[in-house]
CSV table of N, CA and C in Angstrom, one decimal:
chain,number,residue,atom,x,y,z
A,1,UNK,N,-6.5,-27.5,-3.5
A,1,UNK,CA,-6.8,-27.3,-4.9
A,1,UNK,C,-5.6,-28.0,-5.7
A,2,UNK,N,-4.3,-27.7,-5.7
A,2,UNK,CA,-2.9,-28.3,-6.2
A,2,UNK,C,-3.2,-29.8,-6.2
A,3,UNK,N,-3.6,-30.3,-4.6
A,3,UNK,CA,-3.3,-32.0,-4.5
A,3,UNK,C,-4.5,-32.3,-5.7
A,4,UNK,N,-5.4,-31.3,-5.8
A,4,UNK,CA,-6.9,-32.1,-6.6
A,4,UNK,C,-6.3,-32.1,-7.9
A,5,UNK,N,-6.0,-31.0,-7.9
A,5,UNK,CA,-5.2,-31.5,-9.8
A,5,UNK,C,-4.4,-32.3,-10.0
A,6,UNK,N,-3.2,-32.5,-9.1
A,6,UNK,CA,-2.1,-33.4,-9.3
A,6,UNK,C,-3.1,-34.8,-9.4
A,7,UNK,N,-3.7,-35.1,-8.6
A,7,UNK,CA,-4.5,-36.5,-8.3
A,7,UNK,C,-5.0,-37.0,-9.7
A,8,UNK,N,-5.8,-35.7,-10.3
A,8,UNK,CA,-6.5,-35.3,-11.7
A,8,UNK,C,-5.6,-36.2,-12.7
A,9,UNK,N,-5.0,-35.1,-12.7
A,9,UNK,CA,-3.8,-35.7,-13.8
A,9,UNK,C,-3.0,-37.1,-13.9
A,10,UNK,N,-2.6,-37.7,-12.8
A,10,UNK,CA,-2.3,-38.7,-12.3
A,10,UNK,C,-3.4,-40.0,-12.8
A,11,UNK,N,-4.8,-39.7,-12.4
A,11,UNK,CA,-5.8,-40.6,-13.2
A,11,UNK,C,-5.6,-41.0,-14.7
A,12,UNK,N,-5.8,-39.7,-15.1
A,12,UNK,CA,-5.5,-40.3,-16.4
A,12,UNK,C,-4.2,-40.4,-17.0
A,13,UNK,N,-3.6,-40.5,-16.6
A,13,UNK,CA,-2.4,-40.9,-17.3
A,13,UNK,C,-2.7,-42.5,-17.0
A,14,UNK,N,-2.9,-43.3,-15.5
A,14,UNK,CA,-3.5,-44.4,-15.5
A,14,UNK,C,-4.6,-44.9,-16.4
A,15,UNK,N,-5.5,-44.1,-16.6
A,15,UNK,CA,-6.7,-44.3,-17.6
A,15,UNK,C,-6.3,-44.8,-18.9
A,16,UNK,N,-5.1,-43.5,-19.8
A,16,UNK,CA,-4.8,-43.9,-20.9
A,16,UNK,C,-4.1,-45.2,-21.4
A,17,UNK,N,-3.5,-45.9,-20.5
A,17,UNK,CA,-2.7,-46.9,-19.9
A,17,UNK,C,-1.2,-46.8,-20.1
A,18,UNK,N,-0.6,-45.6,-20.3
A,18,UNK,CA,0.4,-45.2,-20.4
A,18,UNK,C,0.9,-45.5,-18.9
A,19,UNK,N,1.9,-45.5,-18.6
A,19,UNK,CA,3.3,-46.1,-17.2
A,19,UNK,C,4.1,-44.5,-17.2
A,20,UNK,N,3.6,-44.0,-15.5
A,20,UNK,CA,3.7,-42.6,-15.4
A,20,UNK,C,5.2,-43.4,-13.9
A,21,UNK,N,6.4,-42.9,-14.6
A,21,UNK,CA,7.2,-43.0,-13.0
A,21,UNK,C,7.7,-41.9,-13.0
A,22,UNK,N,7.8,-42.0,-11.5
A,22,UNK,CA,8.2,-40.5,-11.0
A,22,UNK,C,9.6,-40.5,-10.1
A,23,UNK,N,10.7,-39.7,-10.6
A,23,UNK,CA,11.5,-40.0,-9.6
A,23,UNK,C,13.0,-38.9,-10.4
A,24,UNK,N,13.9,-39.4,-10.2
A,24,UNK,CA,15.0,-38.7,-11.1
A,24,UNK,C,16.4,-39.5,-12.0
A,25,UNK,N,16.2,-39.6,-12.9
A,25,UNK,CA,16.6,-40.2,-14.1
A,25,UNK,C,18.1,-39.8,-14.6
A,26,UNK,N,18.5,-40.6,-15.2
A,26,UNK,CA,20.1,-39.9,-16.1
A,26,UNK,C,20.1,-41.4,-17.1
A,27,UNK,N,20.6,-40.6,-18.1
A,27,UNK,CA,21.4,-41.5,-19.1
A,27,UNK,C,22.3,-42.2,-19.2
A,28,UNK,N,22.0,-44.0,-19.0
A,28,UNK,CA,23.2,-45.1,-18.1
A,28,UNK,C,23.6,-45.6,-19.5
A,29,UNK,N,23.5,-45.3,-20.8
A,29,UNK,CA,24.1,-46.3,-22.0
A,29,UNK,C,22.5,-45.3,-23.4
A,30,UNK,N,23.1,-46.0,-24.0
A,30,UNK,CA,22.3,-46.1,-25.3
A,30,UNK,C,21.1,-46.4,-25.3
A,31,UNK,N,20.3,-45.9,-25.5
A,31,UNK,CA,18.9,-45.8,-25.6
A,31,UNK,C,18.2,-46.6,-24.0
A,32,UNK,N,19.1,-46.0,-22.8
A,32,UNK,CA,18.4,-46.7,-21.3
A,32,UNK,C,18.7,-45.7,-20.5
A,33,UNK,N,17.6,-45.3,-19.8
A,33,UNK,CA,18.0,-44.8,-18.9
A,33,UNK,C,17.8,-45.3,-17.4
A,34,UNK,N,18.4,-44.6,-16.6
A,34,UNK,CA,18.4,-45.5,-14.9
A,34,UNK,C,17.4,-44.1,-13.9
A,35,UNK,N,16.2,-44.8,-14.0
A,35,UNK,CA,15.7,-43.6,-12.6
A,35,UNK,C,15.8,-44.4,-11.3
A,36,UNK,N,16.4,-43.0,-10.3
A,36,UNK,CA,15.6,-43.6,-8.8
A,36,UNK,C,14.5,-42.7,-8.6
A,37,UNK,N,13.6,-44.1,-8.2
A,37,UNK,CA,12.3,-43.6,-8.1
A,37,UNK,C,12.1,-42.8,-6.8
A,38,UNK,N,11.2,-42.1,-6.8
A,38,UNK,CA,10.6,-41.5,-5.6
A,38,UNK,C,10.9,-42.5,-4.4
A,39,UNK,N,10.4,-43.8,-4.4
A,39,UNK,CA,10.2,-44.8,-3.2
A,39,UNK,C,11.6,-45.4,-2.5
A,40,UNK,N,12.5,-44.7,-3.3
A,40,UNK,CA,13.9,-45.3,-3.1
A,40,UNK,C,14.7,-46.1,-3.8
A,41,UNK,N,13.8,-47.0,-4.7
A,41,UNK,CA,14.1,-47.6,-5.6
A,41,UNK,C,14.8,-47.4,-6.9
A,42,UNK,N,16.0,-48.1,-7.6
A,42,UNK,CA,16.2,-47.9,-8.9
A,42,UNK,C,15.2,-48.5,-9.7
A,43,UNK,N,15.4,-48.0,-11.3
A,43,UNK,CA,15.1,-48.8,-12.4
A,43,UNK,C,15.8,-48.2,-13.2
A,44,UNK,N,15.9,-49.7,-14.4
A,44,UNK,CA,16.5,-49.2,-15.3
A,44,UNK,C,15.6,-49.4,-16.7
A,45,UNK,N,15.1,-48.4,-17.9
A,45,UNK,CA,14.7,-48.3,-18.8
A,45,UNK,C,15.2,-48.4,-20.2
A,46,UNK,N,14.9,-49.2,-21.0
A,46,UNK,CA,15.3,-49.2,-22.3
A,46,UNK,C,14.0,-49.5,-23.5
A,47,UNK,N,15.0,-48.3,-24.5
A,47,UNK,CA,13.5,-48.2,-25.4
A,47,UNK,C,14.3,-47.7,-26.6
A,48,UNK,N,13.6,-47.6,-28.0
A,48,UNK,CA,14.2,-47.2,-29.2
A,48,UNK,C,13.8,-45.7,-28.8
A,49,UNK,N,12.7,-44.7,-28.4
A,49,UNK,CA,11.5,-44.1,-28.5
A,49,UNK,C,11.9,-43.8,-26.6
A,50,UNK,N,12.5,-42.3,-26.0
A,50,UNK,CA,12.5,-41.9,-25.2
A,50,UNK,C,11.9,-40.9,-24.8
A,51,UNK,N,10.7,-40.5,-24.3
A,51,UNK,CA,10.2,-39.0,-23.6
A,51,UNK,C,10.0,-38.8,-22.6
A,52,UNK,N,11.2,-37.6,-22.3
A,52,UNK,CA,11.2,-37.3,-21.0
A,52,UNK,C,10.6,-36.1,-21.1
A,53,UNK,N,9.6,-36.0,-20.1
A,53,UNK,CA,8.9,-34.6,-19.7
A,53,UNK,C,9.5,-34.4,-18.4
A,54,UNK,N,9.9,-33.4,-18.3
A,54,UNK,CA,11.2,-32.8,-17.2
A,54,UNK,C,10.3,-31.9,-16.6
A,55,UNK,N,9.2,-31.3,-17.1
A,55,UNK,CA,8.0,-30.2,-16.0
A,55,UNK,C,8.8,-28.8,-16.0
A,56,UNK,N,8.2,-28.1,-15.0
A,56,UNK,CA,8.4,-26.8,-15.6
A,56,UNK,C,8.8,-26.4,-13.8
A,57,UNK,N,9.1,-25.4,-13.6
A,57,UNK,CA,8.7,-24.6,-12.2
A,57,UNK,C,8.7,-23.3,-12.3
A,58,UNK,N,8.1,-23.0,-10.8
A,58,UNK,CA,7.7,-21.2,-10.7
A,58,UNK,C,8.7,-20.9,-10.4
A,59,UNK,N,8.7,-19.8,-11.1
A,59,UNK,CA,9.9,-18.2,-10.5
A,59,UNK,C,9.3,-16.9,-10.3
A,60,UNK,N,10.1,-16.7,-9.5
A,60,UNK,CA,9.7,-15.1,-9.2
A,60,UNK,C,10.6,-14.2,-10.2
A,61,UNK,N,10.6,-13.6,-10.7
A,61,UNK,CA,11.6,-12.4,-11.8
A,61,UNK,C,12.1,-11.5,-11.0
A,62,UNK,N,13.6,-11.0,-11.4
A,62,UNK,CA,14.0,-10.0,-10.7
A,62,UNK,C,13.9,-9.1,-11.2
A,63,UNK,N,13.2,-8.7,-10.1
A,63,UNK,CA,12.3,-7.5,-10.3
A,63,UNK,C,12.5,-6.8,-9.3
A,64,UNK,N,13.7,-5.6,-9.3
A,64,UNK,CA,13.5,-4.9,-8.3
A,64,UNK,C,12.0,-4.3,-7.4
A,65,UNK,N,12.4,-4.7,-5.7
A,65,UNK,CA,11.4,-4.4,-5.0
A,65,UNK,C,10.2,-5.7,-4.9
A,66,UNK,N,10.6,-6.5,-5.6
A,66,UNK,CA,9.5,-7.8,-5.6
A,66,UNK,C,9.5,-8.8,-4.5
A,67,UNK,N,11.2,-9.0,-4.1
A,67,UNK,CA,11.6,-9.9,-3.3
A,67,UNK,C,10.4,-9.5,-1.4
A,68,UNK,N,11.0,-7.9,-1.8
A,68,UNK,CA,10.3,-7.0,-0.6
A,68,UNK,C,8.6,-7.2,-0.5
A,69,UNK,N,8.1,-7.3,-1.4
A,69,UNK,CA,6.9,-7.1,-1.8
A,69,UNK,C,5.8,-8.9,-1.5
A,70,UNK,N,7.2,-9.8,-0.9
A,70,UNK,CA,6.7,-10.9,-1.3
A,70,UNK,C,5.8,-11.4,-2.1
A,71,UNK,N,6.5,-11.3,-2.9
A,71,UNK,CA,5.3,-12.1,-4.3
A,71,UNK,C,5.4,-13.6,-3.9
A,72,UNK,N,3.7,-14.1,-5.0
A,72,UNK,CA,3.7,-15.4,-4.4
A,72,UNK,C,3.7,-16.2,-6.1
A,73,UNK,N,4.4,-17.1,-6.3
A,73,UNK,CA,4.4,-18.5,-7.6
A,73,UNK,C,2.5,-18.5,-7.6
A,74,UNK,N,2.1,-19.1,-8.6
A,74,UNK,CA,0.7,-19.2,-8.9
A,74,UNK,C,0.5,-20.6,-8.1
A,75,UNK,N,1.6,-21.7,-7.8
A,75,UNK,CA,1.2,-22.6,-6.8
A,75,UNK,C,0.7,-22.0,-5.4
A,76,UNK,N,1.6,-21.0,-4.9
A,76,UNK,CA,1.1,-20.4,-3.9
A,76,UNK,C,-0.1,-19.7,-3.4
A,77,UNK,N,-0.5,-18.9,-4.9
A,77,UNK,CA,-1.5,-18.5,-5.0
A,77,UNK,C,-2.8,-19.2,-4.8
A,78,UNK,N,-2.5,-20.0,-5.2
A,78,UNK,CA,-3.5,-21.2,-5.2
A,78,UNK,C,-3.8,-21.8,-3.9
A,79,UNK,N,-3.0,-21.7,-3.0
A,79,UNK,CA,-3.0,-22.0,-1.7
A,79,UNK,C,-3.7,-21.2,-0.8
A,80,UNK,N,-3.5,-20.1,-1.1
A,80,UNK,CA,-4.2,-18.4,-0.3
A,80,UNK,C,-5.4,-19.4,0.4
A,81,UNK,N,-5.3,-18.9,1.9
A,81,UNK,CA,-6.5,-18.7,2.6
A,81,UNK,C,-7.3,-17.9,2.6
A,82,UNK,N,-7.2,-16.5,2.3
A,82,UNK,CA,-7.9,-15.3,2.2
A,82,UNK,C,-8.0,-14.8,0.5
A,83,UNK,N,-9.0,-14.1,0.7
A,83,UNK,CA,-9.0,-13.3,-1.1
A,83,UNK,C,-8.0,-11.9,-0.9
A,84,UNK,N,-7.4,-12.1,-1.9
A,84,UNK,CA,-6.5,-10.7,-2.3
A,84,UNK,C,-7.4,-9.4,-2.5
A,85,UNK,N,-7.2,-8.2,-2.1
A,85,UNK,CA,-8.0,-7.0,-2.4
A,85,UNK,C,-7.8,-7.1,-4.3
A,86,UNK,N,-6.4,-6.9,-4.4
A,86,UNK,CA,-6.3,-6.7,-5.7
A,86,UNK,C,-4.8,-7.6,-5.9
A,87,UNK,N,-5.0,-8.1,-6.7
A,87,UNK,CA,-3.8,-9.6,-7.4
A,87,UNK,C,-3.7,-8.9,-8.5
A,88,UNK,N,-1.9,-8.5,-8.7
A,88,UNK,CA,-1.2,-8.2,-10.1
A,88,UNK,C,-0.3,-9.4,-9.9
A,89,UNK,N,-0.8,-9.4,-11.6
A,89,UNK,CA,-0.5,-10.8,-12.2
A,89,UNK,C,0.8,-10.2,-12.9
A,90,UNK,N,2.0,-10.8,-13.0
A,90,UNK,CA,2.9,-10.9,-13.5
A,90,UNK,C,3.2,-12.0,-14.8
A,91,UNK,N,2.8,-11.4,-16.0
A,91,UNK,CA,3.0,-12.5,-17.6
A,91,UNK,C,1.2,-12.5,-17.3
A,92,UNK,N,1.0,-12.4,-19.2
A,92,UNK,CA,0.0,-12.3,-19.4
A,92,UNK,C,0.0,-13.9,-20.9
A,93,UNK,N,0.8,-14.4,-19.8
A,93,UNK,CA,0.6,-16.2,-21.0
A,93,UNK,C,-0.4,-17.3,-20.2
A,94,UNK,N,-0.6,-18.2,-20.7
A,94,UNK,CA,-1.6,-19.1,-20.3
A,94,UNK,C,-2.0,-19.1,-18.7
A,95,UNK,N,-1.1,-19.5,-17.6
A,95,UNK,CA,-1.2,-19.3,-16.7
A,95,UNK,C,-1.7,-17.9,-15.5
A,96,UNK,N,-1.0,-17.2,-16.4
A,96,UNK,CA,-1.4,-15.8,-16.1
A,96,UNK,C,-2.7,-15.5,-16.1
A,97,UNK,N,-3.3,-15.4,-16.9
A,97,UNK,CA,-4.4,-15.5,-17.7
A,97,UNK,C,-5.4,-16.0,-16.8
A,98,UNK,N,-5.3,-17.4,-16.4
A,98,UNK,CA,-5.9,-18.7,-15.6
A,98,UNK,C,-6.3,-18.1,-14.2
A,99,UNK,N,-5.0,-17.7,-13.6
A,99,UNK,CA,-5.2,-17.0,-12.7
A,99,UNK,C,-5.8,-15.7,-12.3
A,100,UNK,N,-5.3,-14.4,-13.2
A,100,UNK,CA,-6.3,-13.7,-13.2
A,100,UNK,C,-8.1,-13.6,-13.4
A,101,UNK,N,-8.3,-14.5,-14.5
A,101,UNK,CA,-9.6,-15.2,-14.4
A,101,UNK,C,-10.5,-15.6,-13.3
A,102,UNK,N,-9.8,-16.4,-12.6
A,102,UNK,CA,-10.1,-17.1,-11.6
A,102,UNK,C,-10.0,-16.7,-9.9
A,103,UNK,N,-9.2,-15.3,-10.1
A,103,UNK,CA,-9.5,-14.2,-9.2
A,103,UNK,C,-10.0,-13.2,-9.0
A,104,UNK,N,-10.5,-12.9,-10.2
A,104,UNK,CA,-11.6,-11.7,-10.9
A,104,UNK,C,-13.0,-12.5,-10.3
A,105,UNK,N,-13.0,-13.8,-10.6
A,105,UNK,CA,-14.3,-14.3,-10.2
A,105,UNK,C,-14.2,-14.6,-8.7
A,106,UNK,N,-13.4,-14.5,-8.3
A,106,UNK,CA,-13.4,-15.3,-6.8
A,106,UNK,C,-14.1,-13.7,-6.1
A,107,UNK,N,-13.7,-12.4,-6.9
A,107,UNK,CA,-14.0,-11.1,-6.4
A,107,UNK,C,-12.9,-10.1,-6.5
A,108,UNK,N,-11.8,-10.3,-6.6
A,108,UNK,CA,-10.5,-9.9,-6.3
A,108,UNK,C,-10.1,-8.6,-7.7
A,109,UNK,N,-9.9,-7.3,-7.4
A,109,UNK,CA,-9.5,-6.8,-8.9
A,109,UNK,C,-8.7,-7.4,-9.1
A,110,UNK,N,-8.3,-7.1,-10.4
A,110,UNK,CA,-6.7,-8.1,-11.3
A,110,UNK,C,-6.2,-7.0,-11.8
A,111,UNK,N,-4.8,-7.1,-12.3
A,111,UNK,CA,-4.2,-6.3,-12.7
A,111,UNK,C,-3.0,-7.1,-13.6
A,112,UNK,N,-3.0,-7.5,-15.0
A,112,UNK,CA,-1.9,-7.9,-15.8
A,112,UNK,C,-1.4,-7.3,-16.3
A,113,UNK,N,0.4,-7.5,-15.8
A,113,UNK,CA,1.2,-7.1,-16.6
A,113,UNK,C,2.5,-7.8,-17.2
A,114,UNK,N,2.3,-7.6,-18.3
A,114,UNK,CA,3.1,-8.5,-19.7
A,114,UNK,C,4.1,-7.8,-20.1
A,115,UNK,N,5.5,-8.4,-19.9
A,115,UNK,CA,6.9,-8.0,-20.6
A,115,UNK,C,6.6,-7.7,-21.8
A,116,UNK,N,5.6,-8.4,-23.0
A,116,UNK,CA,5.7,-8.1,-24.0
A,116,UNK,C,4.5,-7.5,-24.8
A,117,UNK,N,4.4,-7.5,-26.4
A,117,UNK,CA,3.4,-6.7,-26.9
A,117,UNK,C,2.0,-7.2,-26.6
A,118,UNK,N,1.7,-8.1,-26.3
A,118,UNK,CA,0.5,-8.9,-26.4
A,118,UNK,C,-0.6,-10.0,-25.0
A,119,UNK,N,-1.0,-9.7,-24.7
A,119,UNK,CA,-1.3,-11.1,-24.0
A,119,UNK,C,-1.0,-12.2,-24.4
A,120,UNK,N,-0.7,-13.6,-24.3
A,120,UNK,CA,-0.3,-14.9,-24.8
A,120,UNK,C,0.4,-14.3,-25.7
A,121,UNK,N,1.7,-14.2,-25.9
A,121,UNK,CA,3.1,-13.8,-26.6
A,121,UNK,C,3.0,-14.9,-27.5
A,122,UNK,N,3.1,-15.9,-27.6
A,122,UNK,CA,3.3,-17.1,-28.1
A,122,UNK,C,2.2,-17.2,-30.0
A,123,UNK,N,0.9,-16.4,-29.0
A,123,UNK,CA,-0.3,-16.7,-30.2
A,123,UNK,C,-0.1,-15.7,-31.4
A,124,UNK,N,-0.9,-16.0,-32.4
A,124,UNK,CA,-1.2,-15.1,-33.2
A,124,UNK,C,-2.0,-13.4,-32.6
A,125,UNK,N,-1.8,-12.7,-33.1
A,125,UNK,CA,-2.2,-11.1,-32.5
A,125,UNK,C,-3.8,-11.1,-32.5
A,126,UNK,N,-3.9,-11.7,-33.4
A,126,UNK,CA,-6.0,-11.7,-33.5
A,126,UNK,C,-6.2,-12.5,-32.5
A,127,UNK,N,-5.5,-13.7,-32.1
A,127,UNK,CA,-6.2,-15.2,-31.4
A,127,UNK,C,-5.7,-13.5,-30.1
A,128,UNK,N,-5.0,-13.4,-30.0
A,128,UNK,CA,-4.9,-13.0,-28.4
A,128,UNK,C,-5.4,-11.2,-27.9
A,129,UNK,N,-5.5,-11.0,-29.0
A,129,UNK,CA,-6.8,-9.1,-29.1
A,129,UNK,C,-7.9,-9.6,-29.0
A,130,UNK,N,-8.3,-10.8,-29.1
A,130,UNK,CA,-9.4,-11.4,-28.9
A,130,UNK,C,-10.1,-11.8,-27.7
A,131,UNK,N,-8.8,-12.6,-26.6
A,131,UNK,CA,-8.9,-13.3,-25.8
A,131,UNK,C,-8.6,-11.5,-24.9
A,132,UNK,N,-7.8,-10.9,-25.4
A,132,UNK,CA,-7.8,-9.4,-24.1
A,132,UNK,C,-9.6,-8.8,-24.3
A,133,UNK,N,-10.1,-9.0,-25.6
A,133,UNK,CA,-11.7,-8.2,-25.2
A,133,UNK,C,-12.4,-9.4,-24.4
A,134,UNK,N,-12.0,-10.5,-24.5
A,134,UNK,CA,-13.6,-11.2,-23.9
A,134,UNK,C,-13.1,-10.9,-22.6
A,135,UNK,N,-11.5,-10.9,-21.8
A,135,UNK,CA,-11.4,-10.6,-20.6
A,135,UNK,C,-11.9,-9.3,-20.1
A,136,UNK,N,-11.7,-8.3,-21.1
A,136,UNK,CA,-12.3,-6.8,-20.6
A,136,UNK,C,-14.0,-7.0,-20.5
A,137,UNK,N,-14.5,-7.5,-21.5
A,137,UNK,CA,-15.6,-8.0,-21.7
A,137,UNK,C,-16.4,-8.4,-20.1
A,138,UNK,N,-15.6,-9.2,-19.4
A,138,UNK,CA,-16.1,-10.3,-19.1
A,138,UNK,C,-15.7,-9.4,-17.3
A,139,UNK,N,-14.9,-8.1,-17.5
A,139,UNK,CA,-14.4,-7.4,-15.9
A,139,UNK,C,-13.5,-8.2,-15.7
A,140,UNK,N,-12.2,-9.2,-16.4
A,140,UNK,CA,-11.8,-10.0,-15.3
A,140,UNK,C,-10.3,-9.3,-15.1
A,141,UNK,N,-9.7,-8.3,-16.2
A,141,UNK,CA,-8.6,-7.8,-15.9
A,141,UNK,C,-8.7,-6.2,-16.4
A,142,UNK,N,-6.9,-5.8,-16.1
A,142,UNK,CA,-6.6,-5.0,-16.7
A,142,UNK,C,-5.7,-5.2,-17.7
A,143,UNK,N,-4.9,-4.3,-18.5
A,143,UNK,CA,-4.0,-5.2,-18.8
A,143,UNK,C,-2.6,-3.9,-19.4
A,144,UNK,N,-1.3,-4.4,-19.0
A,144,UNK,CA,-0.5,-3.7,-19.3
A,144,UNK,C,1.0,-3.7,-20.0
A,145,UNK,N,0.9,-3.4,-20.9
A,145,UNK,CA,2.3,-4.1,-21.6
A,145,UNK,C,3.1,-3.4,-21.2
A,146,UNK,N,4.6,-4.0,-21.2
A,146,UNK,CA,5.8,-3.0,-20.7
A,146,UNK,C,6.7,-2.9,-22.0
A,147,UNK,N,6.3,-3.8,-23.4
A,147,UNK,CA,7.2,-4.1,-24.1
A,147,UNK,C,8.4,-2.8,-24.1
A,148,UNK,N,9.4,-3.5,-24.2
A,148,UNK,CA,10.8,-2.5,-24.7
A,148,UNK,C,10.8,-1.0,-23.1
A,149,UNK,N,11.0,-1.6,-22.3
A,149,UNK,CA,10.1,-0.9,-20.9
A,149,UNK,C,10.7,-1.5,-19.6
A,150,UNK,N,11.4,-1.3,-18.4
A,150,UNK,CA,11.5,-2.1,-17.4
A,150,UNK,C,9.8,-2.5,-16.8
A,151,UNK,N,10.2,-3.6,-16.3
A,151,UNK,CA,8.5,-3.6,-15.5
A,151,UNK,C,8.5,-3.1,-14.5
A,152,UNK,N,7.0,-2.2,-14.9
A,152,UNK,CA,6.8,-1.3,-13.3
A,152,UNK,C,6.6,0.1,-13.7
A,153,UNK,N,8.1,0.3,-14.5
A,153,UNK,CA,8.4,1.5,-14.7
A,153,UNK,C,7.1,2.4,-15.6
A,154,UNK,N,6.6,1.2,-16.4
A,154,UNK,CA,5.4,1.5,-17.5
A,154,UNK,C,4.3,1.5,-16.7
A,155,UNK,N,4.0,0.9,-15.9
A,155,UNK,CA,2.9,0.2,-16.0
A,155,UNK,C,2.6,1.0,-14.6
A,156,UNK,N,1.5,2.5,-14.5
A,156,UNK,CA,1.1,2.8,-13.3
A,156,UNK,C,-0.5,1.5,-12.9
A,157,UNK,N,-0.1,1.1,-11.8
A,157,UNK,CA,-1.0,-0.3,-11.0
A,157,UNK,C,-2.5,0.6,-11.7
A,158,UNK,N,-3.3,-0.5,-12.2
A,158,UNK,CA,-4.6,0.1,-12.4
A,158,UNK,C,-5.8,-1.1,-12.1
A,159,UNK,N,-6.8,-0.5,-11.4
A,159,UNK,CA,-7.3,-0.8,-10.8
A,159,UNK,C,-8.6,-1.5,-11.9
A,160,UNK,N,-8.9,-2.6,-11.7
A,160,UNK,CA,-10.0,-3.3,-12.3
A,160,UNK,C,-11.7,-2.5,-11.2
A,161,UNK,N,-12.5,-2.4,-11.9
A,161,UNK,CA,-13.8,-1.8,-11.0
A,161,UNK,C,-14.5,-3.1,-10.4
C-alpha cells in the first residue's frame, strides 16, 4: 500500500513537469545548493527561487506505557497483515482521521484520542464538529479529548459498536 502511494505521487510530479531529486542537500554558497543524490551522485543547484520540502516523519509520543504496548507509526499500520480487534488512534488531525476511517471500514472498532479541544486542531470548530458528526454518523470512531489532561489519564478506552 506505502510503495503504491509513493509510486502515485512520484508520477505526478513527473506528469506536472516539475524535476523531483531525491537525496540530501546543504547550502554550498548563495542561492545553490549541493545534494548527494540517492544514487551516489553529487549535484550542484542554483536558482533565485529555492523550495525545499524536507517531509515530515512518524513518532511515537512519550507516553508512558506506549513503548510497552508497542504502538505502531501509521506507516506501519499500513503494513499490518492482520485486522486490529480495536485500533486507538493517537491525534485526531488529518492523518489520524484517514486512518481511523479506513479501519472502521476495513471492520476494526476505532478509538480517537486528541491532546486537544477538537478533532483537526488546526481547523475552524464548525469545519471540524462537523467532520466529528459525519464520523459518528458514519460508525467510524470514537472520539476523546484529553485537552489540559495527561493522555490516558482522561480518556477511559471506549469501544466503537
Amino acid at each position: 500500500m506505502v510503495d503504491r502511494e509513493a509510486e502515485f505521487h512520484i508520477d505526478a510530479y513527473k506528469a506536472s513537469g516539475a524535476e523531483l531529486i531525491m537525496g540530501s542537500g546543504r547550502f554550498a554558497g548563495p542561492k545553490t545548493i549541493e545534494v548527494r543524490l540517492n544514487q551516489g551522485d553529487t549535484r550542484s543547484l542554483a536558482g533565485n527561487e529555492i523550495v525545499i520540502n524536507v517531509g515530515t516523519h512518524a513518532a511515537i509520543p512519550d507516553v508512558p506505557g506506549l513503548e510497552a504496548a508497542r504502538a505502531l507509526t501509521h506507516i506501519e499500520a499500513l503494513e499490518l497483515d492482520y485486522l486490529p480487534a480495536h485500533l486507538i488512534v493517537l491525534g485526531g488531525g488529518y492523518v489520524g482521521i484517514e486512518m481511523a476511517q479506513a479501519y472502521r471500514r476495513f471492520g476494526s472498532r476505532v478509538t480517537i484520542v486528541e491532546p486537544g479541544r477538537q478533532l483537526m486542531g488546526r481547523e475552524d470548530a464548525d469545519v471540524a464538529e462537523e467532520m466529528q458528526r459525519v464520523l459518528e454518523r458514519r460508525r467510524v470512531l470514537k472520539f476523546c479529548s484529553t485537552h489540559g489532561l495527561p493522555m490516558f489519564t482522561a480518556c477511559p478506552v471506549m469501544r466503537s459498536p
